[in-house]
Amino acid sequence: MRLAAPTLSTSPIVLRTGPWADYGLVDSGGGRKLERYGPYRVVRPEPQCLWRPKLGDDVWAAADAVFDPTDEEDAGRWRFARSAPDRWPLAWGAVRFHGRFTAFRHLAFFPEQAANWTWLDERVRASAKPLKVLNLFGYTGVASLVCAAAGAAVTHVDASKRAVGWAKENAELSQLAERPIRWLVEDAAKWVAREGRRGARYDGVILDPPKYGRGPNGEVWRLLDDLPGLIAGCASLLSDDASFLLLNAYAERVSGLALAGLVAEAMAGRGGRIDWGELALMEEAGARGVGASFFARWAA
């Protein structure tokens, strides 16, 4: 039975992630962020921080690691004030995962996603039945582990063998390795097409695609070109009584409203509600925040 079109929120939501035990945005300004990742303080570039830092130069200079960018987007190298490990344990709720100094300025997870992790945890725990969840572009698996810890059976898909290996390590660290999680090194678009032909169904889908990427066999992913087809494919995989579809994107030419329009088209006839907006990291002291990505999410 087809329902009415989803109700599309008329106003954006800013999902603000504040500090927790293992993460905090300590200060920002001058095109940079000073962050706390467990025992380490890290400086990373952030061009949108046009204001002045609140803390003194001595606080910033005491950081354990600084990412120096190059002209190539997201590329650069880390500069360390003292020796640092290849990885170290962090936690969010019941989930444990490793922080890592990657070559692409981030630390093997995206802290602003904590707002979405909270929402996913609540959706899975509130369900009257165990949910089957598909996590595409799952990276190091924090969202997959949040869902698994809440009781979902998860299919985790990422094109990077290394990332999936890190995700499995995080599952071991979280003592969730025995939960029903499938770890797959696959091209997301090809996987969704094959699942559609097999008649597979999921109760929830998570997508956090990059602007540009390559699959395990050289497949090329371009967000603005390929996202509409992928969202339509994901919508066709949702069960009749599906719970949610969550889309997140990091791209300058994308907005939350644009993502919401795409999701609304794909979810036509399913009823429910679509919220949309921006994810932001909030400084530990004060109300100043840094926008990080855009999202749209459908809930039955």
C-alpha positions as YAML, in Angstrom:
chain: A
units: angstrom
residues:
- id: 1
  name: MET
  ca: [0.00, 0.00, 0.00]
- id: 2
  name: ARG
  ca: [1.40, 3.34, -1.03]
- id: 3
  name: LEU
  ca: [1.21, 6.07, 1.56]
- id: 4
  name: ALA
  ca: [1.28, 9.83, 1.21]
- id: 5
  name: ALA
  ca: [4.49, 11.62, 0.28]
- id: 6
  name: PRO
  ca: [6.88, 12.09, 3.19]
- id: 7
  name: THR
  ca: [6.47, 15.24, 5.23]
- id: 8
  name: LEU
  ca: [9.47, 17.44, 4.47]
- id: 9
  name: SER
  ca: [10.60, 19.68, 7.31]
- id: 10
  name: THR
  ca: [10.26, 23.34, 6.33]
- id: 11
  name: SER
  ca: [13.22, 24.43, 8.48]
- id: 12
  name: PRO
  ca: [16.77, 23.11, 8.77]
- id: 13
  name: ILE
  ca: [18.11, 21.55, 11.96]
- id: 14
  name: VAL
  ca: [21.63, 22.13, 13.25]
- id: 15
  name: LEU
  ca: [22.70, 18.94, 15.05]
- id: 16
  name: ARG
  ca: [25.30, 20.15, 17.53]
- id: 17
  name: THR
  ca: [27.90, 17.71, 18.85]
- id: 18
  name: GLY
  ca: [29.42, 18.82, 22.12]
- id: 19
  name: PRO
  ca: [32.42, 17.34, 23.93]
- id: 20
  name: TRP
  ca: [32.49, 13.87, 25.41]
- id: 21
  name: ALA
  ca: [35.13, 12.03, 27.45]
- id: 22
  name: ASP
  ca: [37.35, 11.15, 24.48]
- id: 23
  name: TYR
  ca: [36.73, 14.13, 22.19]
- id: 24
  name: GLY
  ca: [36.39, 17.89, 22.40]
- id: 25
  name: LEU
  ca: [36.72, 20.95, 20.18]
- id: 26
  name: VAL
  ca: [39.02, 22.93, 22.48]
- id: 27
  name: ASP
  ca: [39.27, 26.12, 20.40]
- id: 28
  name: SER
  ca: [38.99, 27.35, 16.83]
- id: 29
  name: GLY
  ca: [39.92, 30.34, 14.70]
- id: 30
  name: GLY
  ca: [42.43, 31.63, 12.21]
- id: 31
  name: GLY
  ca: [41.51, 28.85, 9.78]
- id: 32
  name: ARG
  ca: [42.28, 26.05, 12.25]
- id: 33
  name: LYS
  ca: [40.72, 23.77, 14.89]
- id: 34
  name: LEU
  ca: [42.35, 22.68, 18.15]
- id: 35
  name: GLU
  ca: [40.83, 19.35, 19.15]
- id: 36
  name: ARG
  ca: [41.20, 16.76, 21.89]
- id: 37
  name: TYR
  ca: [41.31, 13.09, 20.89]
- id: 38
  name: GLY
  ca: [41.71, 11.13, 24.10]
- id: 39
  name: PRO
  ca: [45.12, 12.09, 25.54]
- id: 40
  name: TYR
  ca: [46.27, 13.96, 22.41]
- id: 41
  name: ARG
  ca: [45.66, 17.53, 21.30]
- id: 42
  name: VAL
  ca: [45.60, 18.05, 17.55]
- id: 43
  name: VAL
  ca: [45.56, 21.08, 15.24]
- id: 44
  name: ARG
  ca: [43.86, 20.67, 11.87]
- id: 45
  name: PRO
  ca: [43.06, 23.22, 9.12]
- id: 46
  name: GLU
  ca: [39.49, 24.50, 8.89]
- id: 47
  name: PRO
  ca: [39.12, 27.42, 6.42]
- id: 48
  name: GLN
  ca: [35.64, 28.40, 7.63]
- id: 49
  name: CYS
  ca: [37.00, 29.39, 11.07]
- id: 50
  name: LEU
  ca: [37.30, 33.06, 10.11]
- id: 51
  name: TRP
  ca: [37.23, 34.35, 13.69]
- id: 52
  name: ARG
  ca: [40.10, 34.69, 16.15]
- id: 53
  name: PRO
  ca: [41.02, 31.90, 18.59]
- id: 54
  name: LYS
  ca: [40.01, 32.49, 22.20]
- id: 55
  name: LEU
  ca: [42.98, 30.69, 23.74]
- id: 56
  name: GLY
  ca: [46.54, 31.93, 23.67]
- id: 57
  name: ASP
  ca: [49.30, 30.94, 21.26]
- id: 58
  name: ASP
  ca: [50.98, 28.92, 24.00]
- id: 59
  name: VAL
  ca: [47.97, 26.60, 24.23]
- id: 60
  name: TRP
  ca: [47.97, 25.98, 20.50]
- id: 61
  name: ALA
  ca: [51.74, 25.54, 20.39]
- id: 62
  name: ALA
  ca: [51.50, 22.77, 23.00]
- id: 63
  name: ALA
  ca: [49.52, 20.52, 20.62]
- id: 64
  name: ASP
  ca: [50.85, 16.99, 20.15]
- id: 65
  name: ALA
  ca: [50.27, 16.95, 16.39]
- id: 66
  name: VAL
  ca: [49.64, 19.49, 13.61]
- id: 67
  name: PHE
  ca: [48.37, 18.68, 10.11]
- id: 68
  name: ASP
  ca: [50.14, 20.78, 7.47]
- id: 69
  name: PRO
  ca: [48.05, 20.78, 4.26]
- id: 70
  name: THR
  ca: [49.40, 20.78, 0.72]
- id: 71
  name: ASP
  ca: [47.81, 22.28, -2.39]
- id: 72
  name: GLU
  ca: [46.05, 18.98, -3.09]
- id: 73
  name: GLU
  ca: [42.61, 18.81, -1.47]
- id: 74
  name: ASP
  ca: [42.59, 17.04, 1.92]
- id: 75
  name: ALA
  ca: [46.23, 16.00, 1.47]
- id: 76
  name: GLY
  ca: [49.20, 16.93, 3.60]
- id: 77
  name: ARG
  ca: [51.29, 15.51, 6.38]
- id: 78
  name: TRP
  ca: [51.37, 15.37, 10.15]
- id: 79
  name: ARG
  ca: [54.01, 17.13, 12.21]
- id: 80
  name: PHE
  ca: [54.51, 15.76, 15.72]
- id: 81
  name: ALA
  ca: [55.83, 17.56, 18.79]
- id: 82
  name: ARG
  ca: [56.69, 14.20, 20.33]
- id: 83
  name: SER
  ca: [56.40, 10.55, 19.41]
- id: 84
  name: ALA
  ca: [52.83, 9.33, 18.91]
- id: 85
  name: PRO
  ca: [51.43, 5.82, 18.47]
- id: 86
  name: ASP
  ca: [50.02, 4.47, 15.21]
- id: 87
  name: ARG
  ca: [46.69, 4.03, 16.99]
- id: 88
  name: TRP
  ca: [45.12, 4.49, 20.42]
- id: 89
  name: PRO
  ca: [41.74, 3.53, 21.91]
- id: 90
  name: LEU
  ca: [38.79, 5.90, 22.09]
- id: 91
  name: ALA
  ca: [35.16, 5.39, 23.04]
- id: 92
  name: TRP
  ca: [31.68, 6.71, 22.42]
- id: 93
  name: GLY
  ca: [29.06, 5.05, 24.58]
- id: 94
  name: ALA
  ca: [29.44, 1.27, 24.38]
- id: 95
  name: VAL
  ca: [31.51, 1.47, 21.20]
- id: 96
  name: ARG
  ca: [35.31, 1.39, 21.23]
- id: 97
  name: PHE
  ca: [37.47, 2.37, 18.25]
- id: 98
  name: HIS
  ca: [41.00, 3.43, 17.40]
- id: 99
  name: GLY
  ca: [42.13, 6.96, 16.66]
- id: 100
  name: ARG
  ca: [44.73, 7.10, 13.89]
- id: 101
  name: PHE
  ca: [46.70, 9.90, 12.20]
- id: 102
  name: THR
  ca: [45.62, 9.30, 8.59]
- id: 103
  name: ALA
  ca: [47.08, 10.91, 5.48]
- id: 104
  name: PHE
  ca: [43.82, 12.81, 4.85]
- id: 105
  name: ARG
  ca: [43.76, 15.11, 7.89]
- id: 106
  name: HIS
  ca: [41.14, 13.18, 9.85]
- id: 107
  name: LEU
  ca: [41.75, 10.66, 12.62]
- id: 108
  name: ALA
  ca: [39.91, 7.58, 11.28]
- id: 109
  name: PHE
  ca: [36.47, 8.75, 12.40]
- id: 110
  name: PHE
  ca: [34.37, 11.91, 12.17]
- id: 111
  name: PRO
  ca: [33.38, 13.24, 15.61]
- id: 112
  name: GLU
  ca: [30.50, 15.37, 14.34]
- id: 113
  name: GLN
  ca: [28.75, 12.11, 13.42]
- id: 114
  name: ALA
  ca: [28.04, 11.56, 17.12]
- id: 115
  name: ALA
  ca: [24.74, 13.37, 16.55]
- id: 116
  name: ASN
  ca: [23.78, 10.76, 13.96]
- id: 117
  name: TRP
  ca: [25.08, 7.92, 16.16]
- id: 118
  name: THR
  ca: [22.70, 9.04, 18.91]
- id: 119
  name: TRP
  ca: [19.79, 9.06, 16.48]
- id: 120
  name: LEU
  ca: [20.68, 5.62, 15.07]
- id: 121
  name: ASP
  ca: [21.00, 4.16, 18.55]
- id: 122
  name: GLU
  ca: [17.57, 5.48, 19.47]
- id: 123
  name: ARG
  ca: [15.94, 4.22, 16.25]
- id: 124
  name: VAL
  ca: [17.33, 0.70, 16.63]
- id: 125
  name: ARG
  ca: [16.51, 0.41, 20.35]
- id: 126
  name: ALA
  ca: [12.98, 1.77, 19.87]
- id: 127
  name: SER
  ca: [12.10, -0.77, 17.18]
- id: 128
  name: ALA
  ca: [9.61, -3.49, 18.01]
- id: 129
  name: LYS
  ca: [11.72, -5.97, 16.01]
- id: 130
  name: PRO
  ca: [15.44, -6.53, 15.38]
- id: 131
  name: LEU
  ca: [16.44, -4.32, 12.45]
- id: 132
  name: LYS
  ca: [18.54, -5.25, 9.43]
- id: 133
  name: VAL
  ca: [20.76, -2.25, 8.64]
- id: 134
  name: LEU
  ca: [22.89, -1.55, 5.56]
- id: 135
  name: ASN
  ca: [25.81, 0.85, 6.09]
- id: 136
  name: LEU
  ca: [27.33, 2.02, 2.80]
- id: 137
  name: PHE
  ca: [30.72, 3.78, 2.71]
- id: 138
  name: GLY
  ca: [30.99, 2.47, 6.27]
- id: 139
  name: TYR
  ca: [34.70, 3.38, 6.68]
- id: 140
  name: THR
  ca: [36.04, 2.31, 10.11]
- id: 141
  name: GLY
  ca: [32.66, 1.11, 11.28]
- id: 142
  name: VAL
  ca: [31.62, 3.31, 14.20]
- id: 143
  name: ALA
  ca: [28.05, 3.71, 12.92]
- id: 144
  name: SER
  ca: [27.89, -0.03, 12.19]
- id: 145
  name: LEU
  ca: [29.01, -0.82, 15.73]
- id: 146
  name: VAL
  ca: [26.55, 1.65, 17.25]
- id: 147
  name: CYS
  ca: [23.73, -0.15, 15.44]
- id: 148
  name: ALA
  ca: [25.08, -3.60, 16.32]
- id: 149
  name: ALA
  ca: [25.45, -2.66, 20.00]
- id: 150
  name: ALA
  ca: [21.81, -1.53, 19.97]
- id: 151
  name: GLY
  ca: [20.68, -4.91, 18.59]
- id: 152
  name: ALA
  ca: [20.70, -4.59, 14.80]
- id: 153
  name: ALA
  ca: [22.09, -7.05, 12.25]
- id: 154
  name: VAL
  ca: [24.43, -4.98, 10.09]
- id: 155
  name: THR
  ca: [25.86, -5.24, 6.58]
- id: 156
  name: HIS
  ca: [28.91, -2.96, 6.41]
- id: 157
  name: VAL
  ca: [30.18, -2.04, 2.92]
- id: 158
  name: ASP
  ca: [33.30, -0.05, 2.02]
- id: 159
  name: ALA
  ca: [35.55, -0.03, -1.03]
- id: 160
  name: SER
  ca: [38.75, 0.11, 1.06]
- id: 161
  name: LYS
  ca: [40.15, -3.18, 2.29]
- id: 162
  name: ARG
  ca: [42.22, -1.28, 4.85]
- id: 163
  name: ALA
  ca: [39.18, 0.58, 6.21]
- id: 164
  name: VAL
  ca: [37.21, -2.64, 6.57]
- id: 165
  name: GLY
  ca: [40.20, -4.18, 8.36]
- id: 166
  name: TRP
  ca: [40.22, -1.24, 10.78]
- id: 167
  name: ALA
  ca: [36.46, -1.65, 11.26]
- id: 168
  name: LYS
  ca: [36.94, -5.30, 12.23]
- id: 169
  name: GLU
  ca: [39.63, -4.25, 14.71]
- id: 170
  name: ASN
  ca: [37.18, -1.76, 16.19]
- id: 171
  name: ALA
  ca: [34.58, -4.52, 16.53]
- id: 172
  name: GLU
  ca: [37.09, -6.63, 18.46]
- id: 173
  name: LEU
  ca: [37.97, -3.64, 20.64]
- id: 174
  name: SER
  ca: [34.25, -3.07, 21.33]
- id: 175
  name: GLN
  ca: [33.71, -6.77, 22.12]
- id: 176
  name: LEU
  ca: [31.13, -6.83, 19.31]
- id: 177
  name: ALA
  ca: [32.93, -9.18, 16.93]
- id: 178
  name: GLU
  ca: [30.40, -11.95, 17.60]
- id: 179
  name: ARG
  ca: [27.42, -9.75, 16.73]
- id: 180
  name: PRO
  ca: [25.72, -10.33, 13.33]
- id: 181
  name: ILE
  ca: [27.85, -8.00, 11.18]
- id: 182
  name: ARG
  ca: [28.86, -8.72, 7.58]
- id: 183
  name: TRP
  ca: [32.08, -6.94, 6.59]
- id: 184
  name: LEU
  ca: [32.28, -6.45, 2.80]
- id: 185
  name: VAL
  ca: [34.91, -4.85, 0.55]
- id: 186
  name: GLU
  ca: [32.65, -3.82, -2.31]
- id: 187
  name: ASP
  ca: [31.78, -0.90, -4.58]
- id: 188
  name: ALA
  ca: [28.65, 0.58, -3.01]
- id: 189
  name: ALA
  ca: [26.70, 1.16, -6.24]
- id: 190
  name: LYS
  ca: [27.43, -2.31, -7.61]
- id: 191
  name: TRP
  ca: [26.54, -3.91, -4.28]
- id: 192
  name: VAL
  ca: [23.19, -2.11, -4.10]
- id: 193
  name: ALA
  ca: [22.37, -3.16, -7.68]
- id: 194
  name: ARG
  ca: [23.19, -6.81, -6.94]
- id: 195
  name: GLU
  ca: [21.18, -6.77, -3.72]
- id: 196
  name: GLY
  ca: [18.23, -5.37, -5.64]
- id: 197
  name: ARG
  ca: [18.40, -8.21, -8.16]
- id: 198
  name: ARG
  ca: [18.59, -10.72, -5.30]
- id: 199
  name: GLY
  ca: [15.47, -9.25, -3.71]
- id: 200
  name: ALA
  ca: [17.29, -8.34, -0.48]
- id: 201
  name: ARG
  ca: [15.54, -6.01, 1.95]
- id: 202
  name: TYR
  ca: [16.77, -3.85, 4.82]
- id: 203
  name: ASP
  ca: [15.00, -1.97, 7.59]
- id: 204
  name: GLY
  ca: [17.47, 0.89, 7.63]
- id: 205
  name: VAL
  ca: [20.12, 2.31, 5.31]
- id: 206
  name: ILE
  ca: [23.04, 4.61, 6.19]
- id: 207
  name: LEU
  ca: [25.03, 6.45, 3.51]
- id: 208
  name: ASP
  ca: [28.04, 8.68, 4.10]
- id: 209
  name: PRO
  ca: [29.59, 8.96, 0.61]
- id: 210
  name: PRO
  ca: [32.73, 10.92, -0.25]
- id: 211
  name: LYS
  ca: [32.87, 13.64, -2.89]
- id: 212
  name: TYR
  ca: [35.10, 11.42, -5.00]
- id: 213
  name: GLY
  ca: [36.34, 7.87, -4.64]
- id: 214
  name: ARG
  ca: [37.34, 4.63, -6.30]
- id: 215
  name: GLY
  ca: [35.99, 1.14, -5.81]
- id: 216
  name: PRO
  ca: [38.10, -1.97, -5.22]
- id: 217
  name: ASN
  ca: [38.26, -2.64, -8.98]
- id: 218
  name: GLY
  ca: [38.86, 0.93, -10.10]
- id: 219
  name: GLU
  ca: [35.21, 2.00, -10.19]
- id: 220
  name: VAL
  ca: [34.88, 5.80, -10.06]
- id: 221
  name: TRP
  ca: [32.48, 7.53, -7.68]
- id: 222
  name: ARG
  ca: [31.47, 11.16, -8.18]
- id: 223
  name: LEU
  ca: [28.99, 12.43, -5.62]
- id: 224
  name: LEU
  ca: [26.91, 14.81, -7.72]
- id: 225
  name: ASP
  ca: [26.76, 12.43, -10.69]
- id: 226
  name: ASP
  ca: [26.21, 9.13, -8.90]
- id: 227
  name: LEU
  ca: [24.25, 9.91, -5.73]
- id: 228
  name: PRO
  ca: [20.75, 10.15, -7.30]
- id: 229
  name: GLY
  ca: [20.94, 6.66, -8.78]
- id: 230
  name: LEU
  ca: [22.35, 5.20, -5.58]
- id: 231
  name: ILE
  ca: [19.65, 6.75, -3.38]
- id: 232
  name: ALA
  ca: [16.96, 5.37, -5.68]
- id: 233
  name: GLY
  ca: [18.57, 1.94, -5.45]
- id: 234
  name: CYS
  ca: [18.75, 2.15, -1.67]
- id: 235
  name: ALA
  ca: [15.09, 3.13, -1.44]
- id: 236
  name: SER
  ca: [14.17, 0.02, -3.42]
- id: 237
  name: LEU
  ca: [16.02, -2.12, -0.85]
- id: 238
  name: LEU
  ca: [13.95, -0.87, 2.08]
- id: 239
  name: SER
  ca: [11.41, -3.28, 3.54]
- id: 240
  name: ASP
  ca: [7.71, -2.38, 3.56]
- id: 241
  name: ASP
  ca: [7.93, -1.49, 7.26]
- id: 242
  name: ALA
  ca: [11.41, 0.05, 7.11]
- id: 243
  name: SER
  ca: [12.52, 2.38, 9.90]
- id: 244
  name: PHE
  ca: [14.95, 4.88, 8.38]
- id: 245
  name: LEU
  ca: [17.26, 6.13, 5.66]
- id: 246
  name: LEU
  ca: [20.12, 8.43, 6.70]
- id: 247
  name: LEU
  ca: [22.21, 10.36, 4.16]
- id: 248
  name: ASN
  ca: [25.25, 12.46, 5.06]
- id: 249
  name: ALA
  ca: [27.54, 14.35, 2.67]
- id: 250
  name: TYR
  ca: [30.66, 16.51, 2.88]
- id: 251
  name: ALA
  ca: [30.74, 18.75, -0.20]
- id: 252
  name: GLU
  ca: [30.78, 22.49, -0.77]
- id: 253
  name: ARG
  ca: [28.24, 22.29, -3.60]
- id: 254
  name: VAL
  ca: [25.70, 20.29, -1.58]
- id: 255
  name: SER
  ca: [23.19, 21.54, 0.98]
- id: 256
  name: GLY
  ca: [20.93, 19.82, 3.45]
- id: 257
  name: LEU
  ca: [17.91, 21.04, 1.50]
- id: 258
  name: ALA
  ca: [19.28, 19.51, -1.71]
- id: 259
  name: LEU
  ca: [19.83, 16.18, 0.04]
- id: 260
  name: ALA
  ca: [16.31, 16.35, 1.46]
- id: 261
  name: GLY
  ca: [14.83, 16.89, -1.98]
- id: 262
  name: LEU
  ca: [16.68, 13.87, -3.30]
- id: 263
  name: VAL
  ca: [15.54, 11.69, -0.41]
- id: 264
  name: ALA
  ca: [11.95, 12.93, -0.76]
- id: 265
  name: GLU
  ca: [11.91, 11.88, -4.41]
- id: 266
  name: ALA
  ca: [13.28, 8.43, -3.60]
- id: 267
  name: MET
  ca: [10.85, 7.90, -0.70]
- id: 268
  name: ALA
  ca: [7.71, 9.04, -2.51]
- id: 269
  name: GLY
  ca: [4.68, 7.05, -1.42]
- id: 270
  name: ARG
  ca: [6.22, 5.87, 1.86]
- id: 271
  name: GLY
  ca: [4.89, 8.51, 4.21]
- id: 272
  name: GLY
  ca: [7.07, 9.33, 7.20]
- id: 273
  name: ARG
  ca: [9.11, 12.47, 7.76]
- id: 274
  name: ILE
  ca: [12.32, 13.93, 6.36]
- id: 275
  name: ASP
  ca: [14.48, 16.18, 8.51]
- id: 276
  name: TRP
  ca: [17.51, 17.92, 7.08]
- id: 277
  name: GLY
  ca: [20.23, 20.35, 7.99]
- id: 278
  name: GLU
  ca: [23.83, 20.55, 9.15]
- id: 279
  name: LEU
  ca: [26.11, 18.76, 11.58]
- id: 280
  name: ALA
  ca: [28.29, 21.01, 13.73]
- id: 281
  name: LEU
  ca: [31.02, 20.65, 16.34]
- id: 282
  name: MET
  ca: [30.63, 22.93, 19.34]
- id: 283
  name: GLU
  ca: [33.54, 24.30, 21.33]
- id: 284
  name: GLU
  ca: [33.99, 22.99, 24.86]
- id: 285
  name: ALA
  ca: [33.53, 26.47, 26.31]
- id: 286
  name: GLY
  ca: [30.94, 28.84, 24.89]
- id: 287
  name: ALA
  ca: [28.40, 28.65, 22.08]
- id: 288
  name: ARG
  ca: [30.74, 28.90, 19.08]
- id: 289
  name: GLY
  ca: [30.59, 26.03, 16.61]
- id: 290
  name: VAL
  ca: [32.05, 24.78, 13.34]
- id: 291
  name: GLY
  ca: [29.81, 23.38, 10.59]
- id: 292
  name: ALA
  ca: [31.05, 20.01, 9.35]
- id: 293
  name: SER
  ca: [28.62, 18.33, 6.94]
- id: 294
  name: PHE
  ca: [25.04, 18.20, 5.68]
- id: 295
  name: PHE
  ca: [22.43, 15.53, 6.26]
- id: 296
  name: ALA
  ca: [18.91, 14.42, 5.35]
- id: 297
  name: ARG
  ca: [17.15, 11.56, 7.13]
- id: 298
  name: TRP
  ca: [13.84, 9.84, 6.53]
- id: 299
  name: ALA
  ca: [12.05, 8.13, 9.40]
- id: 300
  name: ALA
  ca: [8.89, 6.08, 9.16]
...
